[in-house]
XYZ file of N, CA and C in Angstrom:
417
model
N 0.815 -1.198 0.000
C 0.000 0.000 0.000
C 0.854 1.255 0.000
N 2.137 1.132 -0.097
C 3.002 2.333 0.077
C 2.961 3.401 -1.963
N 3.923 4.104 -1.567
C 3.814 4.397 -2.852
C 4.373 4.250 -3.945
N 3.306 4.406 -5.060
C 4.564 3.906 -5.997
C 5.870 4.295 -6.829
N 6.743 3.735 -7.099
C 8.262 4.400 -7.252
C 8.288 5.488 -7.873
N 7.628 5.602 -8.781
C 7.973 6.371 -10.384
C 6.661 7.010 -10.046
N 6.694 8.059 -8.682
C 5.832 8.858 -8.679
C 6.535 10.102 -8.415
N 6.868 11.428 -9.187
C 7.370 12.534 -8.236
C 7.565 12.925 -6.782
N 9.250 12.532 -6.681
C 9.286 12.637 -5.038
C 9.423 11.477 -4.190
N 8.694 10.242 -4.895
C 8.728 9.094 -4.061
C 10.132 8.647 -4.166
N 11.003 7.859 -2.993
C 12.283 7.621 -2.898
C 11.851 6.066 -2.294
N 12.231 5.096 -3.357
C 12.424 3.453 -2.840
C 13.550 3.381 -2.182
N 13.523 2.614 -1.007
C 14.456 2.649 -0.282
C 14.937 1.178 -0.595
N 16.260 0.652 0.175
C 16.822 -0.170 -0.452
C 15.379 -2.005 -0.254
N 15.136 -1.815 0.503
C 14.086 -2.825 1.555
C 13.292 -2.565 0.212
N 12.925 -1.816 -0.470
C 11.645 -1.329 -1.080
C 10.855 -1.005 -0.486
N 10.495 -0.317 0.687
C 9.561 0.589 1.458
C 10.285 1.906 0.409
N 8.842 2.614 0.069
C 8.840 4.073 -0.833
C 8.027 4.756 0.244
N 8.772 6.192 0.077
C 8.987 7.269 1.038
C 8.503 8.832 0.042
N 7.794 9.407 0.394
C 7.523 10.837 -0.469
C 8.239 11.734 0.194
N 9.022 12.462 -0.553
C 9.416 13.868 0.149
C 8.657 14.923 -0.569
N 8.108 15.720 0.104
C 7.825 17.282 -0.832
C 8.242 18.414 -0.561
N 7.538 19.669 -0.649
C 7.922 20.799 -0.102
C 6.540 21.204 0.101
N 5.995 21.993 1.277
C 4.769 22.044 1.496
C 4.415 23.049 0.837
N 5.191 24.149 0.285
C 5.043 25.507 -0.506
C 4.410 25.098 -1.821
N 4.778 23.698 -2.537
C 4.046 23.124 -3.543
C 2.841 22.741 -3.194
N 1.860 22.503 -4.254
C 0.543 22.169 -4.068
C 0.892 20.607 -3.643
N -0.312 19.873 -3.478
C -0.655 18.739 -2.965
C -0.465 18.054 -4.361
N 0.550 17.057 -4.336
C 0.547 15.975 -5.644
C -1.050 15.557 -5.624
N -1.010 14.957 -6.794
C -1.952 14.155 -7.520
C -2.330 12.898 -6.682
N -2.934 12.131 -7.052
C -3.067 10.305 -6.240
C -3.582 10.828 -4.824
N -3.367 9.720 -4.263
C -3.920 9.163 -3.253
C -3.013 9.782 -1.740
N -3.757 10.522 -1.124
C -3.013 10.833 -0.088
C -2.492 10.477 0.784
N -1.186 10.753 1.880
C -0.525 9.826 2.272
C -1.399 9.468 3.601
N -1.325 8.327 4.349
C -1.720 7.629 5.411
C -1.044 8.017 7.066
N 0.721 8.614 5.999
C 0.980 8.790 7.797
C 2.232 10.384 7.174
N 2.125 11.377 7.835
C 3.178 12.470 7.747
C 3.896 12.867 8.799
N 5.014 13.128 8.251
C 6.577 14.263 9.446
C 6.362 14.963 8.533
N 6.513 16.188 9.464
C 6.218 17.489 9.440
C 7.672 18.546 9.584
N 8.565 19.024 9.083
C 9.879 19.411 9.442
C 9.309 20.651 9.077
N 8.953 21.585 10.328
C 8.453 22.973 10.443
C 9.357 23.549 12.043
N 9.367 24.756 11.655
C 9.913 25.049 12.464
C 8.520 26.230 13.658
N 7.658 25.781 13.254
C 5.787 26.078 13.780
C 5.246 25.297 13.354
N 3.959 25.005 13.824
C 3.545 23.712 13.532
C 2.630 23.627 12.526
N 2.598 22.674 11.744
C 2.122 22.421 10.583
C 0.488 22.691 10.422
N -0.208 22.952 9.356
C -1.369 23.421 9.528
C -1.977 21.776 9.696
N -3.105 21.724 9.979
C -4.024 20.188 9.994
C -4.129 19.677 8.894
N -4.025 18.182 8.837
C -4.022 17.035 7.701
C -4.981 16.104 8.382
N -5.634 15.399 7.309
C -6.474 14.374 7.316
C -6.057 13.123 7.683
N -4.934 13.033 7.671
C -3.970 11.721 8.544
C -3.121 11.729 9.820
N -2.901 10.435 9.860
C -1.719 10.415 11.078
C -0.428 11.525 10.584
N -0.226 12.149 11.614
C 0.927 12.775 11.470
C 1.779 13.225 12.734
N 2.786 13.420 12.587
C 3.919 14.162 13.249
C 4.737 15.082 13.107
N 4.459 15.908 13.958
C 5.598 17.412 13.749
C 6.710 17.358 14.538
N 7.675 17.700 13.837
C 9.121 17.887 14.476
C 9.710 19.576 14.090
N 9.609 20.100 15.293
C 10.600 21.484 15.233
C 11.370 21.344 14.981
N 11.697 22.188 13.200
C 12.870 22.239 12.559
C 12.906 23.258 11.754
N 13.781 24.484 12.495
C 13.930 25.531 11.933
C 14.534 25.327 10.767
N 14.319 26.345 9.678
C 14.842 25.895 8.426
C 16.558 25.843 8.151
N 17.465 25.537 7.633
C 18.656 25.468 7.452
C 19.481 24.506 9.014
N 18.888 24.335 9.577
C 18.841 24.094 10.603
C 18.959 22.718 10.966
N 19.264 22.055 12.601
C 18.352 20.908 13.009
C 17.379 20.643 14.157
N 17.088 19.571 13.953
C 15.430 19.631 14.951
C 16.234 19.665 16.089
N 15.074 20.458 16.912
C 15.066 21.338 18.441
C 15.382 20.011 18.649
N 14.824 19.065 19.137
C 14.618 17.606 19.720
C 15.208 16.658 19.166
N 16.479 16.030 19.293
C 17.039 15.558 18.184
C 16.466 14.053 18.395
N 16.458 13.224 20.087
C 16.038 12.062 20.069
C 14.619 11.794 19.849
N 13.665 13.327 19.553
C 12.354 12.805 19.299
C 12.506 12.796 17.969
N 13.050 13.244 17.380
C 13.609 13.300 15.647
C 13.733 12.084 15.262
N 14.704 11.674 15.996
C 14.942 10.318 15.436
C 14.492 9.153 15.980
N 13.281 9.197 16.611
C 12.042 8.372 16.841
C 11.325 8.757 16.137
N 10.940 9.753 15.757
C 9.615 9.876 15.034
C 10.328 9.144 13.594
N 11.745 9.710 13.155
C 11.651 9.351 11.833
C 12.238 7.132 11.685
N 11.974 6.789 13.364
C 12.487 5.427 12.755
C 10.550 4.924 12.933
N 9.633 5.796 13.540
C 8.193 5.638 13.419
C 7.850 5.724 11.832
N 8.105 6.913 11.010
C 8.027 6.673 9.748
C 8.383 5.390 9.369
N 9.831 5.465 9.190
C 10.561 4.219 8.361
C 9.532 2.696 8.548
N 9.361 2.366 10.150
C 8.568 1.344 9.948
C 7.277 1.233 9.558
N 5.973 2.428 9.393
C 5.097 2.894 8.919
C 5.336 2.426 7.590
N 6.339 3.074 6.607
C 6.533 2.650 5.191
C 6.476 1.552 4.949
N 6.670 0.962 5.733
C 6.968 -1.054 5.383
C 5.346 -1.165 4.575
N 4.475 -0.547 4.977
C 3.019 -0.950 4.960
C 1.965 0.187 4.223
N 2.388 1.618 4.490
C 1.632 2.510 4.788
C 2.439 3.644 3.728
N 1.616 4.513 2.810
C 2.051 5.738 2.409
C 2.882 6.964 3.315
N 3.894 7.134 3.513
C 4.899 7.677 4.563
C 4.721 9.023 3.229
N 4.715 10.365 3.939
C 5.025 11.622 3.452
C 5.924 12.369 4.508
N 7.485 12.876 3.931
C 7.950 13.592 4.706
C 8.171 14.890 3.816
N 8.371 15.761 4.702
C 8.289 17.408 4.077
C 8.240 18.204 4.965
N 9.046 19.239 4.420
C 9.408 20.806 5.026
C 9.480 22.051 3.934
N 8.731 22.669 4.152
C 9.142 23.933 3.379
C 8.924 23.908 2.152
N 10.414 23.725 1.922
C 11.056 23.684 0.364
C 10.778 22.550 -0.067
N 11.479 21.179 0.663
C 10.983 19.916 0.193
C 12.780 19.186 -0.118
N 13.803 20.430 0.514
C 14.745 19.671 -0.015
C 15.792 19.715 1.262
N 16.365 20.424 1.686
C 17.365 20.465 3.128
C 16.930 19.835 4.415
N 15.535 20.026 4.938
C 14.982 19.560 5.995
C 14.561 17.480 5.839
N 14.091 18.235 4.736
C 12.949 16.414 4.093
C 14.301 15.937 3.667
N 15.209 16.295 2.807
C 16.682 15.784 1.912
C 17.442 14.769 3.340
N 17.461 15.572 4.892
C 18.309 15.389 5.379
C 16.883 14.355 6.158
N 16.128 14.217 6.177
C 15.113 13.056 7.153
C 15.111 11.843 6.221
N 15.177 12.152 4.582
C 15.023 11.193 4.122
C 16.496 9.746 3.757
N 17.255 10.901 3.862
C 18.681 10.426 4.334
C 18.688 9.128 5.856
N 18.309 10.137 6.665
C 18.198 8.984 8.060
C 17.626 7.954 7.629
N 16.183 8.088 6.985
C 15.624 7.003 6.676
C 16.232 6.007 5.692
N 17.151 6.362 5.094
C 17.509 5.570 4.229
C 19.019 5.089 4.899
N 19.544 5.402 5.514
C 20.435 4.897 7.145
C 19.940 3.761 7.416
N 18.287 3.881 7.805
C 17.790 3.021 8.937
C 17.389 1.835 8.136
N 17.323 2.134 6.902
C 17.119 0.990 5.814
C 18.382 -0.180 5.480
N 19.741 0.829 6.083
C 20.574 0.396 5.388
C 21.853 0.572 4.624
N 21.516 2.033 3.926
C 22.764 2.491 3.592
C 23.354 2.866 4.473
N 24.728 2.789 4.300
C 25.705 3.488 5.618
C 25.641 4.606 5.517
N 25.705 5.409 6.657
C 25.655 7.118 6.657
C 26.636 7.914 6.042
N 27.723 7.019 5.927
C 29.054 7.944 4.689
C 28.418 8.035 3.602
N 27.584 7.500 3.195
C 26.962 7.355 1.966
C 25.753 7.907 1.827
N 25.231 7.848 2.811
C 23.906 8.213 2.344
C 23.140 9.454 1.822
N 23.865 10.566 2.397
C 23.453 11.698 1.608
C 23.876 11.751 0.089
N 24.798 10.970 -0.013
C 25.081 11.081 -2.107
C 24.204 10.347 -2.725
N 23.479 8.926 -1.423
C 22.365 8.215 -2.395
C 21.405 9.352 -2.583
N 20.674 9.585 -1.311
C 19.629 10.557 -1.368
C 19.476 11.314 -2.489
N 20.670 12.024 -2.228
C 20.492 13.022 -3.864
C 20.505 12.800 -5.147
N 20.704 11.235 -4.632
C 20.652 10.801 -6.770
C 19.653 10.271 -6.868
N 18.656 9.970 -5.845
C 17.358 9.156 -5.990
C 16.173 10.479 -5.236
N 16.789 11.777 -5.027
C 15.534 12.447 -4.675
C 16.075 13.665 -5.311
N 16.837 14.818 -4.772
C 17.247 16.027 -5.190
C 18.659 15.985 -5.266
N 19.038 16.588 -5.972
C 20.240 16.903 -6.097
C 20.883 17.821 -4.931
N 19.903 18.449 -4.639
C 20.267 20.180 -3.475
C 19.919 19.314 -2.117
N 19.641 17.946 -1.753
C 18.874 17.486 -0.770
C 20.098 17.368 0.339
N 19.945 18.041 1.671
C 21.255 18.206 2.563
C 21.850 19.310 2.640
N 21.181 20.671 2.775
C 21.621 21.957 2.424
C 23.162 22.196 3.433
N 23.418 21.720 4.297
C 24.275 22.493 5.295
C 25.068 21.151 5.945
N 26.088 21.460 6.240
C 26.992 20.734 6.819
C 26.776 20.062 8.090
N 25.922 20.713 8.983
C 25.414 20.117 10.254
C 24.464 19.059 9.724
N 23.643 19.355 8.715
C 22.693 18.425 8.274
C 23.272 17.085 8.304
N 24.470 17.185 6.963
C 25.192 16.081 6.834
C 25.815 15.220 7.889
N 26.507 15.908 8.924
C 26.697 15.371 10.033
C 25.454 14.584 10.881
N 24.752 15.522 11.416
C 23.022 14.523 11.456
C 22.783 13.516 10.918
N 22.890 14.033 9.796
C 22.806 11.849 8.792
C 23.830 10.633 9.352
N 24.719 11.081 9.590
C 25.478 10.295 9.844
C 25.844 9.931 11.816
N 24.857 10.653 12.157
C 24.608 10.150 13.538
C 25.178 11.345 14.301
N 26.012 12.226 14.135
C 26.287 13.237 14.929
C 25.698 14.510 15.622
C-alpha cells in the first residue's frame, strides 16, 4: 500500500519501502493521499487528514529535539513497510533531503553514503548544510 516508485518525489528505499518527500510551498501531488506524515516545520504544521507528526525544525537548521527526531523518523521508516509515509518541510529539499537520508540509514545504507544516495534518488540540493550532513550520519 506504500507508494509507488515512479511517482514525483517518491524515494524506494533499499528494503523497497517508498517514502515521499515534498515541499509544502508546492501544491498537494496528484493520487492518493498519504496515510501517515513528518512534518519538518519550524511552527507547527497546519491540519491534515492523517496520522501525522511534527518535528521542530527551523529551516537550514536541526530539529530542536534531536532524540524525538529520530524516533519519530524510525516511526516513519517502519510505517513505510506498509503505509504511504510523506515527509516534508518547506522547500521539500534540506529539511525532508536530510530526514530522508536517516531514513535511508535506517534501511541500510551506511551514513558515509547516504546523503550522495539521497540526492541521486531524490534532489540533487537534498542536505543543504553541513550540520545536516553530520546529522545523517549520527552526529
Amino acid at each position: 500500500m506504500g507508494w509507488d516508485a515512479s511517482e514525483p518525489g517518491v524515494v524506494e528505499l533499499p528494503s523497497g519501502r517508498t517514502v515521499r518527500g515534498r515541499g509544502l510551498r508546492r501544491p498537494m501531488p496528484a493520487g492518493p493521499p498519504p496515510t501517515f506524515g513528518v512534518y519538518l516545520l519550524g511552527r507547527p504544521p497546519p491540519a491534515v487528514g492523517w496520522a501525522s507528526r511534527w518535528i521542530r525544525w527551523p529551516d537550514f537548521w536541526l530539529p530542536s529535539d534531536r532524540r524525538q527526531a529520530r524516533d519519530t523518523l524510525r516511526e516513519a521508516w517502519e510505517r513505510a513497510a506498509g503505509e504511504r509515509v510523506e515527509i516534508a518541510c518547506g522547500g521539500g529539499r534540506g529539511r525532508t533531503g536530510t530526514a530522508l537520508a536517516c531514513l535511508a540509514v535506517l534501511d541500510g545504507v551506511p551514513p558515509d553514503e547516504a546523503v550522495a544516495w539521497i540526492r541521486a534518488r531524490y534532489d540533487k540540493h537534498a542536505v543543504e548544510t553541513p550540520w545536516q550532513k553530520r546529522f545523517v550520519r549520527g552526529g
